[in-house]
Short mmCIF file of C-alpha atoms and ligand atoms in Angstrom, two decimals:
data_model
loop_
_atom_site.label_atom_id
_atom_site.label_comp_id
_atom_site.label_asym_id
_atom_site.label_seq_id
_atom_site.Cartn_x
_atom_site.Cartn_y
_atom_site.Cartn_z
CA UNK N 190 4.19 -18.27 19.61
CA UNK N 191 6.94 -18.63 16.96
CA UNK N 192 9.81 -15.92 17.07
CA UNK N 193 11.77 -15.54 14.16
CA UNK N 194 14.29 -17.76 15.31
CA UNK N 195 17.96 -17.94 13.72
CA UNK N 196 16.96 -21.17 11.92
CA UNK N 197 14.67 -19.10 9.65
CA UNK N 198 17.63 -16.86 8.54
CA UNK N 199 18.82 -17.24 5.08
CA UNK N 200 16.85 -20.19 3.82
CA UNK N 201 16.79 -20.57 0.09
CA UNK N 202 16.48 -24.12 -0.44
CA UNK N 203 13.71 -25.74 1.82
CA UNK N 204 12.26 -29.46 2.13
CA UNK N 205 8.92 -29.72 3.45
CA UNK N 206 8.09 -33.57 4.60
CA UNK N 207 4.39 -33.61 5.23
CA UNK N 208 2.08 -36.07 6.78
CA UNK N 209 -1.73 -36.84 7.49
CA UNK N 210 -1.86 -33.52 9.89
CA UNK N 211 -1.52 -31.10 6.88
CA UNK N 212 -4.60 -32.32 5.37
CA UNK N 213 -6.97 -32.73 8.52
CA UNK N 214 -8.26 -28.98 8.09
CA UNK N 215 -9.26 -30.18 4.54
CA UNK N 216 -11.35 -32.66 5.73
CA UNK N 217 -9.31 -35.68 4.72
CA UNK N 218 -9.01 -37.85 8.48
CA UNK N 219 -5.72 -38.74 9.45
CA UNK N 220 -4.96 -42.71 10.28
CA UNK N 221 -4.18 -42.70 14.23
CA UNK N 222 -5.48 -39.22 15.73
CA UNK N 223 -8.87 -39.05 17.62
CA UNK N 224 -10.92 -39.31 14.54
CA UNK N 225 -8.54 -41.26 12.67
CA UNK N 226 -9.41 -44.22 10.16
CA UNK N 227 -7.61 -46.80 12.33
CA UNK N 228 -8.92 -45.23 15.63
CA UNK N 229 -12.52 -45.40 14.53
CA UNK N 230 -12.17 -48.87 13.18
CA UNK N 231 -8.76 -50.90 13.93
CA UNK N 232 -9.99 -53.88 11.68
CA UNK N 233 -9.69 -51.56 8.45
CA UNK N 234 -6.12 -51.84 9.03
CA UNK N 235 -6.08 -55.46 7.77
CA UNK N 236 -7.65 -54.47 4.21
CA UNK N 237 -4.47 -51.88 4.11
CA UNK N 238 -1.99 -54.57 4.64
CA UNK N 239 -0.47 -55.86 1.27
CA UNK N 240 -0.17 -59.46 1.63
CA UNK N 241 -3.78 -59.62 2.92
CA UNK N 242 -4.91 -57.26 -0.05
CA UNK N 243 -3.48 -59.40 -2.70
CA UNK N 244 -4.75 -62.73 -1.09
CA UNK N 245 -8.14 -61.97 0.26
CA UNK N 246 -10.96 -60.75 -2.18
CA UNK N 247 -13.08 -59.99 1.30
CA UNK N 248 -10.19 -57.35 2.04
CA UNK N 249 -10.13 -55.97 -1.60
CA UNK N 250 -13.94 -55.41 -1.12
CA UNK N 251 -13.38 -53.54 2.19
CA UNK N 252 -10.49 -51.68 0.80
CA UNK N 253 -12.58 -50.09 -2.31
CA UNK N 254 -15.89 -49.59 -0.10
CA UNK N 255 -13.35 -47.22 2.00
CA UNK N 256 -12.43 -45.40 -0.83
CA UNK N 257 -15.62 -45.16 -2.76
CA UNK N 258 -16.91 -42.24 -0.63
CA UNK N 259 -13.79 -41.17 0.88
CA UNK N 260 -13.55 -37.45 2.03
CA UNK N 261 -10.49 -37.00 -0.01
CA UNK N 262 -12.36 -37.12 -3.09
CA UNK N 263 -14.27 -33.77 -2.23
CA UNK N 264 -11.23 -32.08 -0.15
CA UNK N 265 -9.82 -28.64 -1.08
CA UNK N 266 -6.10 -27.53 -0.19
CA UNK N 267 -6.08 -25.60 3.17
CA UNK N 268 -4.17 -22.42 4.19
CA UNK N 269 -1.10 -24.58 5.17
CA UNK N 270 -0.90 -26.17 1.35
CA UNK N 271 -1.46 -22.54 -0.12
CA UNK N 272 1.20 -20.76 2.32
CA UNK N 273 3.87 -23.11 0.63
CA UNK N 274 2.79 -22.26 -2.72
CA UNK N 275 3.19 -18.42 -2.11
CA UNK N 276 6.72 -19.05 -0.56
CA UNK N 277 7.69 -21.16 -3.64
CA UNK N 278 6.27 -18.75 -6.10
CA UNK N 279 8.31 -15.70 -3.94
CA UNK N 280 11.42 -17.32 -5.05
CA UNK N 281 12.23 -19.88 -2.28
CA UNK N 282 13.04 -23.41 -3.86
CA UNK N 283 10.48 -25.46 -2.03
CA UNK N 284 10.60 -29.21 -2.11
CA UNK N 285 7.81 -31.14 -0.82
CA UNK N 286 8.35 -35.07 0.42
CA UNK N 287 4.60 -36.08 1.21
CA UNK N 288 3.46 -39.01 2.99
CA UNK N 289 0.12 -37.82 1.89
CA UNK N 290 -1.77 -39.59 -1.02
CA UNK N 291 -4.36 -37.09 -1.36
CA UNK N 292 -2.78 -34.75 -4.08
CA UNK N 293 -3.80 -31.73 -2.15
CA UNK N 294 -0.13 -29.91 -2.70
CA UNK N 295 -0.48 -30.25 -6.64
CA UNK N 296 -4.22 -29.34 -6.41
CA UNK N 297 -3.10 -26.07 -4.35
CA UNK N 298 -0.70 -24.98 -6.94
CA UNK N 299 2.84 -26.48 -6.52
CA UNK N 300 4.23 -27.91 -9.81
CA UNK N 301 3.98 -31.69 -9.91
CA UNK N 302 7.79 -31.83 -10.24
CA UNK N 303 8.31 -30.31 -7.09
CA UNK N 304 6.12 -32.81 -4.97
CA UNK N 305 7.38 -35.97 -4.41
CA UNK N 306 4.77 -38.67 -3.22
CA UNK N 307 6.67 -41.14 -0.96
CA UNK N 308 3.36 -43.46 -0.40
CA UNK N 309 1.96 -43.06 -3.93
CA UNK N 310 -1.46 -41.46 -4.90
CA UNK N 311 -5.12 -42.07 -4.56
CA UNK N 312 -5.50 -40.67 -8.08
CA UNK N 313 -4.22 -43.38 -10.06
CA UNK N 314 -4.96 -47.07 -9.96
CA UNK N 315 -2.18 -49.44 -10.81
CA UNK N 316 -2.46 -53.07 -12.21
CA UNK N 317 -0.58 -55.55 -10.03
CA UNK N 318 0.02 -57.69 -13.07
CA UNK N 319 0.99 -55.48 -16.30
CA UNK N 320 1.70 -52.19 -14.25
CA UNK N 321 -0.41 -50.17 -16.30
CA UNK N 322 -1.85 -46.99 -14.58
CA UNK N 323 -5.46 -45.64 -15.06
CA UNK N 324 -7.30 -42.64 -13.40
CA UNK N 325 -8.88 -43.84 -10.13
CA UNK N 326 -12.43 -42.53 -11.21
CA UNK N 327 -12.89 -45.36 -13.81
CA UNK N 328 -12.27 -47.81 -11.38
CA UNK N 329 -14.57 -46.27 -8.74
CA UNK N 330 -17.22 -46.29 -11.25
CA UNK N 331 -17.28 -50.07 -11.59
CA UNK N 332 -17.25 -50.43 -7.93
CA UNK N 333 -20.13 -47.98 -7.57
CA UNK N 334 -21.77 -50.15 -10.06
CA UNK N 335 -21.34 -53.54 -7.85
CA UNK N 336 -17.90 -54.57 -8.80
CA UNK N 337 -16.28 -55.84 -5.67
CA UNK N 338 -12.91 -57.02 -6.78
CA UNK N 339 -12.06 -54.89 -10.11
CA UNK N 340 -9.81 -56.36 -12.24
CA UNK N 341 -7.68 -55.23 -15.02
CA UNK N 342 -9.23 -55.04 -18.48
CA UNK N 343 -6.00 -55.86 -20.58
CA UNK N 344 -4.47 -58.65 -18.26
CA UNK N 345 -7.27 -59.54 -15.73
CA UNK N 346 -4.94 -59.27 -12.76
CA UNK N 347 -5.88 -57.48 -9.24
CA UNK N 348 -5.94 -53.70 -9.59
CA UNK N 349 -4.94 -51.57 -6.57
CA UNK N 350 -4.56 -47.83 -6.05
CA UNK N 351 -1.25 -46.39 -6.49
CA UNK N 352 -0.52 -45.95 -2.87
CA UNK N 353 2.03 -47.98 -0.58
CA UNK N 354 0.09 -50.35 1.75
CA UNK N 355 1.55 -51.90 5.11
CA UNK N 356 4.16 -54.37 4.28
CA UNK N 357 4.80 -52.84 0.78
CA UNK N 358 8.20 -51.20 -0.32
CA UNK N 359 8.45 -47.86 -1.30
CA UNK N 360 9.67 -47.17 -4.60
CA UNK N 361 13.50 -46.92 -4.68
CA UNK N 362 13.86 -44.30 -7.16
CA UNK N 363 11.17 -41.96 -5.36
CA UNK N 364 12.98 -42.73 -2.09
CA UNK N 365 16.48 -42.16 -3.40
CA UNK N 366 15.28 -38.68 -4.71
CA UNK N 367 13.64 -37.84 -1.51
CA UNK N 368 17.24 -38.59 0.49
CA UNK N 369 18.88 -36.32 -2.12
CA UNK N 370 16.44 -33.30 -1.70
CA UNK N 371 16.54 -33.74 2.25
CA UNK N 372 20.40 -33.65 2.23
CA UNK N 373 20.66 -30.83 -0.04
CA UNK N 374 18.10 -28.62 1.89
CA UNK N 375 19.28 -25.95 4.24
CA UNK N 376 16.07 -26.53 6.33
CA UNK N 377 13.91 -29.61 6.65
CA UNK N 378 10.29 -28.92 7.94
CA UNK N 379 8.30 -31.52 9.30
CA UNK N 380 4.74 -30.74 9.31
CA UNK N 381 1.84 -32.70 10.31
CA UNK N 382 3.74 -36.13 10.56
CA UNK N 383 3.92 -38.41 13.59
CA UNK N 384 7.29 -39.46 12.00
CA UNK N 385 6.66 -43.02 12.95
CA UNK N 386 6.46 -44.52 9.87
CA UNK N 387 9.84 -45.19 8.06
CA UNK N 388 11.65 -44.93 6.12
CA UNK N 389 9.80 -41.50 5.29
CA UNK N 390 10.64 -40.44 8.87
CA UNK N 391 14.30 -41.11 8.56
CA UNK N 392 14.66 -38.16 5.88
CA UNK N 393 14.98 -35.99 9.12
CA UNK N 394 18.05 -37.72 9.87
CA UNK N 395 19.20 -37.54 6.53
CA UNK N 396 18.75 -33.94 6.66
CA UNK N 397 20.51 -33.36 9.81
CA UNK N 398 23.41 -35.62 8.94
CA UNK N 399 23.87 -33.48 5.91
CA UNK N 400 24.12 -30.11 7.91
CA UNK N 401 20.53 -28.99 7.28
CA UNK N 402 18.20 -27.49 10.09
CA UNK N 403 15.08 -29.53 11.32
CA UNK N 404 12.11 -28.10 12.53
CA UNK N 405 9.13 -29.99 13.28
CA UNK N 406 5.63 -28.81 13.42
CA UNK N 407 3.27 -31.59 14.89
CA UNK N 408 0.53 -31.64 17.64
CA UNK N 409 2.25 -34.80 19.36
CA UNK N 410 5.76 -35.95 20.37
CA UNK N 411 7.86 -37.35 17.58
CA UNK N 412 10.73 -39.83 17.77
CA UNK N 413 12.82 -37.18 16.07
CA UNK N 414 11.91 -33.87 18.35
CA UNK N 415 15.35 -34.29 20.09
CA UNK N 416 17.34 -33.84 16.63
CA UNK N 417 14.96 -30.80 16.01
CA UNK N 418 16.24 -27.12 16.09
CA UNK N 419 12.72 -25.93 17.12
CA UNK N 420 9.55 -28.25 18.02
CA UNK N 421 6.36 -26.10 17.31
CA UNK N 422 3.23 -27.79 18.97
CA UNK N 423 0.80 -24.95 17.34
CA UNK N 424 -2.14 -25.91 15.00
CA UNK N 425 -0.44 -26.31 11.48
CA UNK N 426 -3.08 -23.80 10.00
CA UNK N 427 -1.91 -20.98 12.33
CA UNK N 428 2.01 -22.02 12.68
CA UNK N 429 2.93 -22.57 9.10
CA UNK N 430 1.87 -19.31 7.57
CA UNK N 431 3.97 -17.47 10.40
CA UNK N 432 7.04 -19.85 9.68
CA UNK N 433 6.66 -19.11 6.15
CA UNK N 434 6.33 -15.35 6.58
CA UNK N 435 9.47 -15.46 9.07
CA UNK N 436 11.51 -17.66 6.24
CA UNK N 437 10.43 -15.34 3.40
CA UNK N 438 11.31 -11.92 5.71
CA UNK N 439 14.67 -13.38 6.63
CA UNK N 440 15.63 -15.11 3.42
CA UNK N 441 18.61 -12.70 2.87
CA UNK N 442 21.36 -13.93 5.24
CA UNK N 443 22.55 -11.65 8.05
CA UNK N 444 24.82 -9.30 6.50
CA UNK N 445 28.36 -9.64 7.68
CA UNK N 446 29.86 -6.51 9.03
CA UNK N 447 32.74 -5.25 6.78
CA UNK N 448 36.36 -5.12 8.33
ZN1 ZN Q 771 -3.23 -55.50 -16.18
#
């Protein structure tokens, strides 16, 4: 049960680092959970490794097959996504740094400029040759029609979802921006992330070093639990609305007594 802890007081600038756990209630499977993508099929990891994807047509075929009928295409935002929108609309500056590629924060109503997609998005396809970006639906239509290794119409190079694969670097400007947001926040709320994938997870340390409070909401232990002001193990769909209500109620700083 969340008490309105001292850490909820006076927060007007909030950064929220979100991971797969915030989207599982929307039916998007996580990767390493009990029903996770890698748990059910460890060999799928190879198709999500950058060097393998770029060199092995069979891995690319495998990758596109995984996405042609992915639950993310039918997913709707859940209570946790919506509660962040409500907090932002009530006047708290909310910035989301997400490891998710499903676009559900924006679909819930957060303005795109307030959501940094650290690991990219499944909603766009990027050409690995000429860098042109196109909506994913067009490429998926070709895959459904039998194309196993879709190529760029303009330059013929390999097409890839605009997501960061294993062994691929994060976009530097995006990561720099995320570090600045983490450092400028009063509270970093890490929600539904195992905090085991770097450099995204290190944003927790960036925030704490800059003087922000850190609260972790996750089912399992994380390597950053010791740094946190509070660790919450309850289901996200219950915990987050309660935390947000406390942040809203306690937004005004505790009045200081007149001398
Ligand atoms: Zn191209």
